[in-house]
mmCIF file of C-alpha atoms in Angstrom:
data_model
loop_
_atom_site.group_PDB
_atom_site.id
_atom_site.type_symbol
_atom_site.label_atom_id
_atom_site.label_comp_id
_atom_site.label_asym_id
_atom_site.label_seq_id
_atom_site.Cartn_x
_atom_site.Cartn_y
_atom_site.Cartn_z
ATOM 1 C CA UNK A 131 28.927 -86.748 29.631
ATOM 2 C CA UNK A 132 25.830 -87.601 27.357
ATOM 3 C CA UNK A 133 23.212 -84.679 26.894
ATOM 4 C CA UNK A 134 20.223 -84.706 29.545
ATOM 5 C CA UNK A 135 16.820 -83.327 28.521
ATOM 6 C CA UNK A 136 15.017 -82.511 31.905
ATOM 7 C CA UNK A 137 10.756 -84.066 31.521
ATOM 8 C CA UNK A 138 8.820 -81.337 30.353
ATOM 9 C CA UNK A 139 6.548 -80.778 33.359
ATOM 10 C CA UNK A 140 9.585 -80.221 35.649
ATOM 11 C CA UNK A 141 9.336 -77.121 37.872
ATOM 12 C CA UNK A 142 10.462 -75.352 41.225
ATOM 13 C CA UNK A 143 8.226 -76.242 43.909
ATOM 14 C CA UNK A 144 9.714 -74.792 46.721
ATOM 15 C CA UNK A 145 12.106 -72.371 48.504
ATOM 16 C CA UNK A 146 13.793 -72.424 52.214
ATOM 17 C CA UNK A 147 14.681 -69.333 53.476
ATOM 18 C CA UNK A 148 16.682 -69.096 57.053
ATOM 19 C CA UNK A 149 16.050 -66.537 59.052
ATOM 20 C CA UNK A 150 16.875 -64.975 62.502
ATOM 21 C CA UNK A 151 13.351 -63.426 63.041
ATOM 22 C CA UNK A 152 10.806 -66.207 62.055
ATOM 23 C CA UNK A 153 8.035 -64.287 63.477
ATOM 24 C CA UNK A 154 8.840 -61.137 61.619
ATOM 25 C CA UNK A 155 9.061 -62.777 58.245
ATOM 26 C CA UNK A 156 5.902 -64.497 58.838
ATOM 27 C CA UNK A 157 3.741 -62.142 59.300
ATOM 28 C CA UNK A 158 5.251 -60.338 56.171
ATOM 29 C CA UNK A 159 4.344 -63.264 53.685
ATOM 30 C CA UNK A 160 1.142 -63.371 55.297
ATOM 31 C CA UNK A 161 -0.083 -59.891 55.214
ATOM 32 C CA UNK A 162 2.279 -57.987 52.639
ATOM 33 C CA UNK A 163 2.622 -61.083 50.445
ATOM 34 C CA UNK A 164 -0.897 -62.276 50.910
ATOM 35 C CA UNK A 165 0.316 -66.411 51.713
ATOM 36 C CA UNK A 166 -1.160 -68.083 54.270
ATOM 37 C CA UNK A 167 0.582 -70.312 56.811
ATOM 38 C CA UNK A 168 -0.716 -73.741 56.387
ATOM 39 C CA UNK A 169 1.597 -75.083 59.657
ATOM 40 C CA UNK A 170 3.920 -73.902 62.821
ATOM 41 C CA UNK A 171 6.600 -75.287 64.531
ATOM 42 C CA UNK A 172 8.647 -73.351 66.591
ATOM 43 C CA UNK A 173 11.178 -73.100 64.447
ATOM 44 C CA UNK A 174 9.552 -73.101 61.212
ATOM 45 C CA UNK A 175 6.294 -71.717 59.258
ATOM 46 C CA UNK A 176 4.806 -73.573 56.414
ATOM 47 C CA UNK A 177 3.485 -70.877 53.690
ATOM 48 C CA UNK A 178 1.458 -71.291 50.670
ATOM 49 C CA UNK A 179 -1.118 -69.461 48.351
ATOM 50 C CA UNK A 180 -4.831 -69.770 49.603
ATOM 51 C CA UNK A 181 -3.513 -72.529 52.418
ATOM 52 C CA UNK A 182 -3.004 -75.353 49.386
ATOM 53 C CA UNK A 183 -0.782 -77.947 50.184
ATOM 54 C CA UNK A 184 2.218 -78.443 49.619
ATOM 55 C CA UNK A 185 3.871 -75.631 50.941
ATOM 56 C CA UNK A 186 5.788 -73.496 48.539
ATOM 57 C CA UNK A 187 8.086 -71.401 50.977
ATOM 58 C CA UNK A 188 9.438 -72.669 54.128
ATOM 59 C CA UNK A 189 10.772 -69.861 56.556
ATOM 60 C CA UNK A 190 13.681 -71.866 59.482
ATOM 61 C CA UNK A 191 14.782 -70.352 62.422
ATOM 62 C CA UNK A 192 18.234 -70.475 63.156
ATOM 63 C CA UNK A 193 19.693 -67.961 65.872
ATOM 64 C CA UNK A 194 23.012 -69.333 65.180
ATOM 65 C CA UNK A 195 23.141 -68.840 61.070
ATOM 66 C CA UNK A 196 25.840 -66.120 59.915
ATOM 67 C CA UNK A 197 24.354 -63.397 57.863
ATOM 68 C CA UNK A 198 24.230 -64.238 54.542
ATOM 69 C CA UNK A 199 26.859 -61.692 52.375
ATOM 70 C CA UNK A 200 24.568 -59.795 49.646
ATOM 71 C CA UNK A 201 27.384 -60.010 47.409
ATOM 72 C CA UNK A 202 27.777 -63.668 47.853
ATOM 73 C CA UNK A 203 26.240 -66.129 45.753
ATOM 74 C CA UNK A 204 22.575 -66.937 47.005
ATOM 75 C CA UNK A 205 19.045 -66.197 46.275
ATOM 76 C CA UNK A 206 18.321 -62.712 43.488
ATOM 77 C CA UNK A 207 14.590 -63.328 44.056
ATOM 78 C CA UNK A 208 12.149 -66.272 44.303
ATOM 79 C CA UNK A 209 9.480 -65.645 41.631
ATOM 80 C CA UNK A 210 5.429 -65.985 42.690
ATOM 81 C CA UNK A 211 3.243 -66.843 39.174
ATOM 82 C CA UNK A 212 0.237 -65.447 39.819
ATOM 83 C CA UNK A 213 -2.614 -67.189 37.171
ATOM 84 C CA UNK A 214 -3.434 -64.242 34.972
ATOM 85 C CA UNK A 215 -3.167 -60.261 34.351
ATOM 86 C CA UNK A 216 -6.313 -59.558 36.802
ATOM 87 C CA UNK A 217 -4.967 -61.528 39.881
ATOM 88 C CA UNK A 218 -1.720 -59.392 39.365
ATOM 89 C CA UNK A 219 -3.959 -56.295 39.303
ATOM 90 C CA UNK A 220 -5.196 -57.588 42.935
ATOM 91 C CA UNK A 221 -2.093 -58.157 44.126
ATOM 92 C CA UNK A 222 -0.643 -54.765 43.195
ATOM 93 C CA UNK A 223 -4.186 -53.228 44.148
ATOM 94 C CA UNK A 224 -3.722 -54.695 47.782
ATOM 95 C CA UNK A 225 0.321 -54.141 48.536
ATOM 96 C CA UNK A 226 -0.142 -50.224 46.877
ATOM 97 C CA UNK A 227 -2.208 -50.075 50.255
ATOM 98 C CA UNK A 228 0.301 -51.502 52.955
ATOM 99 C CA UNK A 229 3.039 -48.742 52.562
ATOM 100 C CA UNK A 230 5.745 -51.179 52.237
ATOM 101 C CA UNK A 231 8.106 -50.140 49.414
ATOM 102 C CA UNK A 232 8.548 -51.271 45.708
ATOM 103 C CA UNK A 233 11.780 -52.181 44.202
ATOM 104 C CA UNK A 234 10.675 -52.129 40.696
ATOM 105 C CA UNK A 235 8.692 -52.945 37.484
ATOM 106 C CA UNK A 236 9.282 -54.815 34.225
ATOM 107 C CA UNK A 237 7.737 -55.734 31.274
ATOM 108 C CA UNK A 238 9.474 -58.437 30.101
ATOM 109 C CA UNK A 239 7.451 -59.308 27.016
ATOM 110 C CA UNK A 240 7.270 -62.685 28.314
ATOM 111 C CA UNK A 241 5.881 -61.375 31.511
ATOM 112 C CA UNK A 242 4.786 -58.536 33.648
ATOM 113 C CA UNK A 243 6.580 -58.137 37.444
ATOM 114 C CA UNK A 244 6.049 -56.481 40.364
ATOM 115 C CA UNK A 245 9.711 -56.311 42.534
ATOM 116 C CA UNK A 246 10.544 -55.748 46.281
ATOM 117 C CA UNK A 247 12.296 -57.571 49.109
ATOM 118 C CA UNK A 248 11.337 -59.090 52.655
ATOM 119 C CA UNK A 249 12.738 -57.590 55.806
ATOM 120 C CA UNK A 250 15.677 -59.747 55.586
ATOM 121 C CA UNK A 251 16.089 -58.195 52.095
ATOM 122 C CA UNK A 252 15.639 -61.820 50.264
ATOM 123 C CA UNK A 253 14.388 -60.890 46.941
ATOM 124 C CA UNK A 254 10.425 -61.077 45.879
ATOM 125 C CA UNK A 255 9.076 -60.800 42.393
ATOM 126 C CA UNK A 256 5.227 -60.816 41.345
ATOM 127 C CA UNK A 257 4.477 -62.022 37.891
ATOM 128 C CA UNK A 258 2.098 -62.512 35.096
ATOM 129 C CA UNK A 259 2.543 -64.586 32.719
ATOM 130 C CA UNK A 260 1.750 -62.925 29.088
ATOM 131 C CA UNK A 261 0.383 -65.621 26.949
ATOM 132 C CA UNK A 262 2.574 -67.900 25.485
ATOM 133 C CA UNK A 263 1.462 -67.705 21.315
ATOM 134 C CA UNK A 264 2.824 -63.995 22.319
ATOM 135 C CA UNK A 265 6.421 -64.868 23.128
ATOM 136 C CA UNK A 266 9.282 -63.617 21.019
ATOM 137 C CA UNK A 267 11.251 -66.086 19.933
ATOM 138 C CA UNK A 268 14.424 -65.600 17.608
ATOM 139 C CA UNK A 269 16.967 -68.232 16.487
ATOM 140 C CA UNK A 270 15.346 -70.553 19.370
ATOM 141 C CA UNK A 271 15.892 -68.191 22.135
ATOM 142 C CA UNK A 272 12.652 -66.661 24.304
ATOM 143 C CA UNK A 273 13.709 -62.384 24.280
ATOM 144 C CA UNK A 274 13.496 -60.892 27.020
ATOM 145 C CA UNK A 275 13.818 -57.153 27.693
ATOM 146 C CA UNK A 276 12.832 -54.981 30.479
ATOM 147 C CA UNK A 277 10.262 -52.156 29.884
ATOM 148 C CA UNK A 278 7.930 -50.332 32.624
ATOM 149 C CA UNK A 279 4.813 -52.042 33.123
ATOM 150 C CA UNK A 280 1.367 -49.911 31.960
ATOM 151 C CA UNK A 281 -0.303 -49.875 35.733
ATOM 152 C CA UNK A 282 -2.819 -47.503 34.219
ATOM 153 C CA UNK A 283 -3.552 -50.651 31.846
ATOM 154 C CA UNK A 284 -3.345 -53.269 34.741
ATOM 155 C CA UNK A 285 -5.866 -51.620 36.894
ATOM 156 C CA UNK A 286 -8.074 -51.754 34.172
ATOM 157 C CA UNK A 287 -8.554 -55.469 34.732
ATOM 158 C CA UNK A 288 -10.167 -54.886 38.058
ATOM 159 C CA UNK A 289 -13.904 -55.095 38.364
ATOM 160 C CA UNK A 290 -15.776 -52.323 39.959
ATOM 161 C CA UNK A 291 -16.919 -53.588 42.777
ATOM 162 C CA UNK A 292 -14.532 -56.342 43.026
ATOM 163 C CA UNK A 293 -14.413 -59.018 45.839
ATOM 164 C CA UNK A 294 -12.492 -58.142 48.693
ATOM 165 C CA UNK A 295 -8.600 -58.952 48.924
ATOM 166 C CA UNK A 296 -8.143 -62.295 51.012
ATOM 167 C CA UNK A 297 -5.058 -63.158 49.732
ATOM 168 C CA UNK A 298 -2.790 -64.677 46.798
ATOM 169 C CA UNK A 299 -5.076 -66.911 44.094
ATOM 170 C CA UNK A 300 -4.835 -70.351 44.847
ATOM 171 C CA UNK A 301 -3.414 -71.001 41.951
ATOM 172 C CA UNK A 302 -0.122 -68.983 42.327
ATOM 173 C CA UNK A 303 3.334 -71.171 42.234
ATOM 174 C CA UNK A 304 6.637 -70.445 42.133
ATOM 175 C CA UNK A 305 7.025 -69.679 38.544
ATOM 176 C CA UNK A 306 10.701 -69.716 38.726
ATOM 177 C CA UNK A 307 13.818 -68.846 40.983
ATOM 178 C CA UNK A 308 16.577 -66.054 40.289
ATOM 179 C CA UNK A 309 20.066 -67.299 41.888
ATOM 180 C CA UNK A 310 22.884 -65.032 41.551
ATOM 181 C CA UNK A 311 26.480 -66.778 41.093
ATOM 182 C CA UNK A 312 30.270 -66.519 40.584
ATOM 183 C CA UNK A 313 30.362 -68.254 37.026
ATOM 184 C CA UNK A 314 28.293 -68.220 34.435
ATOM 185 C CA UNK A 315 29.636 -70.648 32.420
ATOM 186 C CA UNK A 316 30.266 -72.950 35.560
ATOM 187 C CA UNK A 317 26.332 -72.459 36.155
ATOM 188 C CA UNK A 318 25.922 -73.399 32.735
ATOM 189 C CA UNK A 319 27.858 -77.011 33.166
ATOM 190 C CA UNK A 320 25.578 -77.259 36.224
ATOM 191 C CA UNK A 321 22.382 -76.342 35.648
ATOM 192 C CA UNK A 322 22.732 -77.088 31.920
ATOM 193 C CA UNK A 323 24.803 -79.444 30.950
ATOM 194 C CA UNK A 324 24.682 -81.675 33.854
ATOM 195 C CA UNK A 325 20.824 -81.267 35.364
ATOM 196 C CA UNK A 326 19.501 -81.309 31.962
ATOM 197 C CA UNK A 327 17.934 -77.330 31.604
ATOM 198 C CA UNK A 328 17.703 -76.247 28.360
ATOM 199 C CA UNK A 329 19.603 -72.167 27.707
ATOM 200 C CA UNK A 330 16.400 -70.067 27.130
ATOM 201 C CA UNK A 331 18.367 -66.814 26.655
ATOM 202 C CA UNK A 332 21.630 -65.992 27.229
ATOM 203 C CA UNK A 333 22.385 -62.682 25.165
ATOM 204 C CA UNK A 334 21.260 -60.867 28.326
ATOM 205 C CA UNK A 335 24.564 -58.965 29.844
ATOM 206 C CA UNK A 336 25.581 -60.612 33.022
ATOM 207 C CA UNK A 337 22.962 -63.794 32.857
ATOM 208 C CA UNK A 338 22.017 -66.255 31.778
ATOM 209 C CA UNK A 339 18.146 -68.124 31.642
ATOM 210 C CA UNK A 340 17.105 -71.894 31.997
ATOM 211 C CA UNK A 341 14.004 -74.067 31.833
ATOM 212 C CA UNK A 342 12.157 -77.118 31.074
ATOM 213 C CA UNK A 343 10.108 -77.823 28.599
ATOM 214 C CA UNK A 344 10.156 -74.422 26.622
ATOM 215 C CA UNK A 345 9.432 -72.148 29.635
ATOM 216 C CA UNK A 346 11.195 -68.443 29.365
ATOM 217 C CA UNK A 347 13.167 -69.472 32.751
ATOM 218 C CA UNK A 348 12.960 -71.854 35.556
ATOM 219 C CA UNK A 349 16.309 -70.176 37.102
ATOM 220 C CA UNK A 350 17.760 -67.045 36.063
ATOM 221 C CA UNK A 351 21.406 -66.490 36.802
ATOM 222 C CA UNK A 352 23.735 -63.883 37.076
ATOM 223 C CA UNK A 353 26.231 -62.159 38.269
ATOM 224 C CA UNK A 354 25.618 -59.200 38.685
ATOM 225 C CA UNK A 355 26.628 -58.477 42.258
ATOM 226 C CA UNK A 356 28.392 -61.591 42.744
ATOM 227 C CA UNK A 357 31.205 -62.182 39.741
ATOM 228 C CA UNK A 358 34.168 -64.017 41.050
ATOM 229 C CA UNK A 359 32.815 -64.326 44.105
ATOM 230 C CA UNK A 360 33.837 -66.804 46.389
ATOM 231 C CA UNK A 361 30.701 -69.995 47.249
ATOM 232 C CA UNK A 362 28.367 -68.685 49.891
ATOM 233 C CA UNK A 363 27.823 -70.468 53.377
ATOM 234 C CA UNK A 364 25.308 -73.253 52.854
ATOM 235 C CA UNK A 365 24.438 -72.486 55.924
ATOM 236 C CA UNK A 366 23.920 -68.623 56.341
ATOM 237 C CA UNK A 367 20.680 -66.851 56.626
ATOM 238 C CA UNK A 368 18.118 -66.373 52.965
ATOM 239 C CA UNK A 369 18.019 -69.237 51.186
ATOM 240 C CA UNK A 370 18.637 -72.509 52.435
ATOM 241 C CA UNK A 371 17.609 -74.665 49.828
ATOM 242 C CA UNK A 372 15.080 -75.030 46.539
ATOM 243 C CA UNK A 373 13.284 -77.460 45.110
ATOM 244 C CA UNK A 374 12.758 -79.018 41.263
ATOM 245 C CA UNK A 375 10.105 -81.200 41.197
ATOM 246 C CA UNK A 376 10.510 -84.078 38.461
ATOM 247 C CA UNK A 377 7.235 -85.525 37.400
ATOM 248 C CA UNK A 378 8.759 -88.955 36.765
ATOM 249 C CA UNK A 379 11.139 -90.853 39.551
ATOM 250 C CA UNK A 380 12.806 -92.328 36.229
ATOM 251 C CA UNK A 381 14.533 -88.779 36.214
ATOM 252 C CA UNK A 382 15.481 -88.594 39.763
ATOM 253 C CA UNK A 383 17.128 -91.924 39.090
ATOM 254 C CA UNK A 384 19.182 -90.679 36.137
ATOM 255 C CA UNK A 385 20.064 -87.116 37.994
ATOM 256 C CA UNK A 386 21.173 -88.984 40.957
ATOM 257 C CA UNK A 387 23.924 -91.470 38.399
ATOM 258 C CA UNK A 388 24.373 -88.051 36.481
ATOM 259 C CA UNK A 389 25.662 -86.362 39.658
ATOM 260 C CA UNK A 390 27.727 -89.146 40.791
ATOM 261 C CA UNK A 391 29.907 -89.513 38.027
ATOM 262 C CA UNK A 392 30.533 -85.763 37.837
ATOM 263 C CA UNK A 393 32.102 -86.162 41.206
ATOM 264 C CA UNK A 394 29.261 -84.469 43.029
ATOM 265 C CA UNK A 395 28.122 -86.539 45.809
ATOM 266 C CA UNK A 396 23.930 -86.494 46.559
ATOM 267 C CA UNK A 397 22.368 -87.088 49.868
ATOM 268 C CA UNK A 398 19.251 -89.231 49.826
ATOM 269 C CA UNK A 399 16.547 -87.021 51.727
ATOM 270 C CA UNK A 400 13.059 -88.651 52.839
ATOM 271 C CA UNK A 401 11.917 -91.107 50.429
ATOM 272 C CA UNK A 402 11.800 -89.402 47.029
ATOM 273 C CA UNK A 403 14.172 -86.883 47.159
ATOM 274 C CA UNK A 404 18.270 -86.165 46.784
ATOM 275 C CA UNK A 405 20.125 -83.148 48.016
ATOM 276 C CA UNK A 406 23.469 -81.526 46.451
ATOM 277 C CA UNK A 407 25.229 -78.556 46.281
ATOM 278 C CA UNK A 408 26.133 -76.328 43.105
ATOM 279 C CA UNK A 409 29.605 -75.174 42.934
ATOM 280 C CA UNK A 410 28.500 -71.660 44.667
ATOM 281 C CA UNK A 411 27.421 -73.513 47.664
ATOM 282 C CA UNK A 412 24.086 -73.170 46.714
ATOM 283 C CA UNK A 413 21.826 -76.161 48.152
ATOM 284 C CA UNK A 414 19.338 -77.840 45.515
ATOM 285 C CA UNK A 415 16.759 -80.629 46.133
ATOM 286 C CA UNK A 416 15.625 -82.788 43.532
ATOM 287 C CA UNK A 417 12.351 -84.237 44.656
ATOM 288 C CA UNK A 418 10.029 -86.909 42.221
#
């Protein structure tokens, strides 16, 4: 098949997690996360940073789900992109206070991230973005490493006084998603090869990052927990689906043909959108 070069300006836009305690999770994003919920159904909650629209996490019901196996493939973390060092600072300032517990730090040298889990133990990471002149880049691959984070250094950013906390900046996004899968290199035909990613780093042991127009990673995947697994239940509980958002329907047109031939077989959702699943069983929606 011909190389695909996914627009520039592509992203992920959203995540679906399923869930037996909708309520429970709620309220978590809400007041450990700091979303807000921007709609409610009864079987679903609508989430996003400062109540924007659209929403950028979805949280289903589903009393009837099976529990999602940890070592499965599935979600490693959906990534929150906070706009700068100081709104990081906030956020860290404001969860320090709620009790719940941290997973981890890292200093990526791309980035700086905050790491923990919801009560259903889907995985969360917190980020800053460093700025992007500062990148390391060596024989076209972003480097990537994982240091602790100064939080000495970050607090420094806050003002004193500084307005109080009423949530995540409006301009936080899903900077990217973590998956964890069976096969690298059959991620790599996927997510690579076939949906048009370009391999930001891949000399990282067990993964392997993607992205669109020169980001450090729109997915990360490895395989950490999950190597030779068999696909996961599309649909168990955690994550139900994602989103890539293509800024051009030309690209949803050529995805769609792209799919088709490689004997995958897309399902036309609302008007601009397709849904498929990667070999792991792993749902992705292409939206334009």
């Amino acid at each position: 098949m011909a190389p695909y070069l996914l627009p520039a300006a592509t992203c992920i836009a959203q995540v679906t997690l399923r869930t037996h305690q909708l309520p429970v999770l709620t309220r978590f994003y809400e007041q450990i996360i700091g979303l807000q919920v921007i709609q409610l159904e009864p079987s679903k909650a609508y989430l996003s940073a400062a109540g924007q629209e659209p929403a950028l996490l979805v949280l289903e019901q589903d009393d009837t789900a099976p529990r999602h196996n940890p070592r499965q493939p599935g979600l490693f973390h959906v990534a929150y992109l906070v706009p700068n060092r100081l709104e990081l600072a906030r956020w860290w300032q404001h969860f320090s206070q709620t009790n719940w517990p941290v997973q981890g730090f890292g200093d990526h040298l791309v980035s700086e991230a905050i790491y923990l889990a919801d009560p259903d133990g889907n995985g969360i990471e917190i980020y800053a973005d460093c700025p992007r002149s500062t990148w390391p880049i060596q024989n076209g691959q972003v480097q990537m490493t994982t240091e602790p984070v100064d939080i000495a250094s970050l607090m420094r950013e806050l003002p004193v006084p500084d307005k109080p906390w009423t949530g995540m900046a409006a301009e936080t996004h899903i900077g990217h998603i973590h998956l964890q899968v069976s096969n690298l290199n059959q991620a790599r035909l996927f997510y690579h090869q076939l949906l048009g990613f370009t391999v930001m780093q891949e000399s990282y042991p067990g993964a392997l990052f993607v992205a669109a127009g020169g980001y450090h990673h729109h997915i990360g995947l490895n395989t950490w927990r999950s190597r030779a697994a068999s696909a996961r239940n599309p649909e168990a509980t955690g994550l139900a689906s994602f989103v890539i958002k293509l800024p051009e329907a030309s690209a949803l047109t050529q995805l769609t043909t792209r799919l088709q031939e490689a004997a995958f077989k897309p399902e036309t959702i609302g008007q601009k959108g397709i849904q498929v699943q990667d070999k792991d069983g792993i749902t992705v929606e292409l939206a334009a």
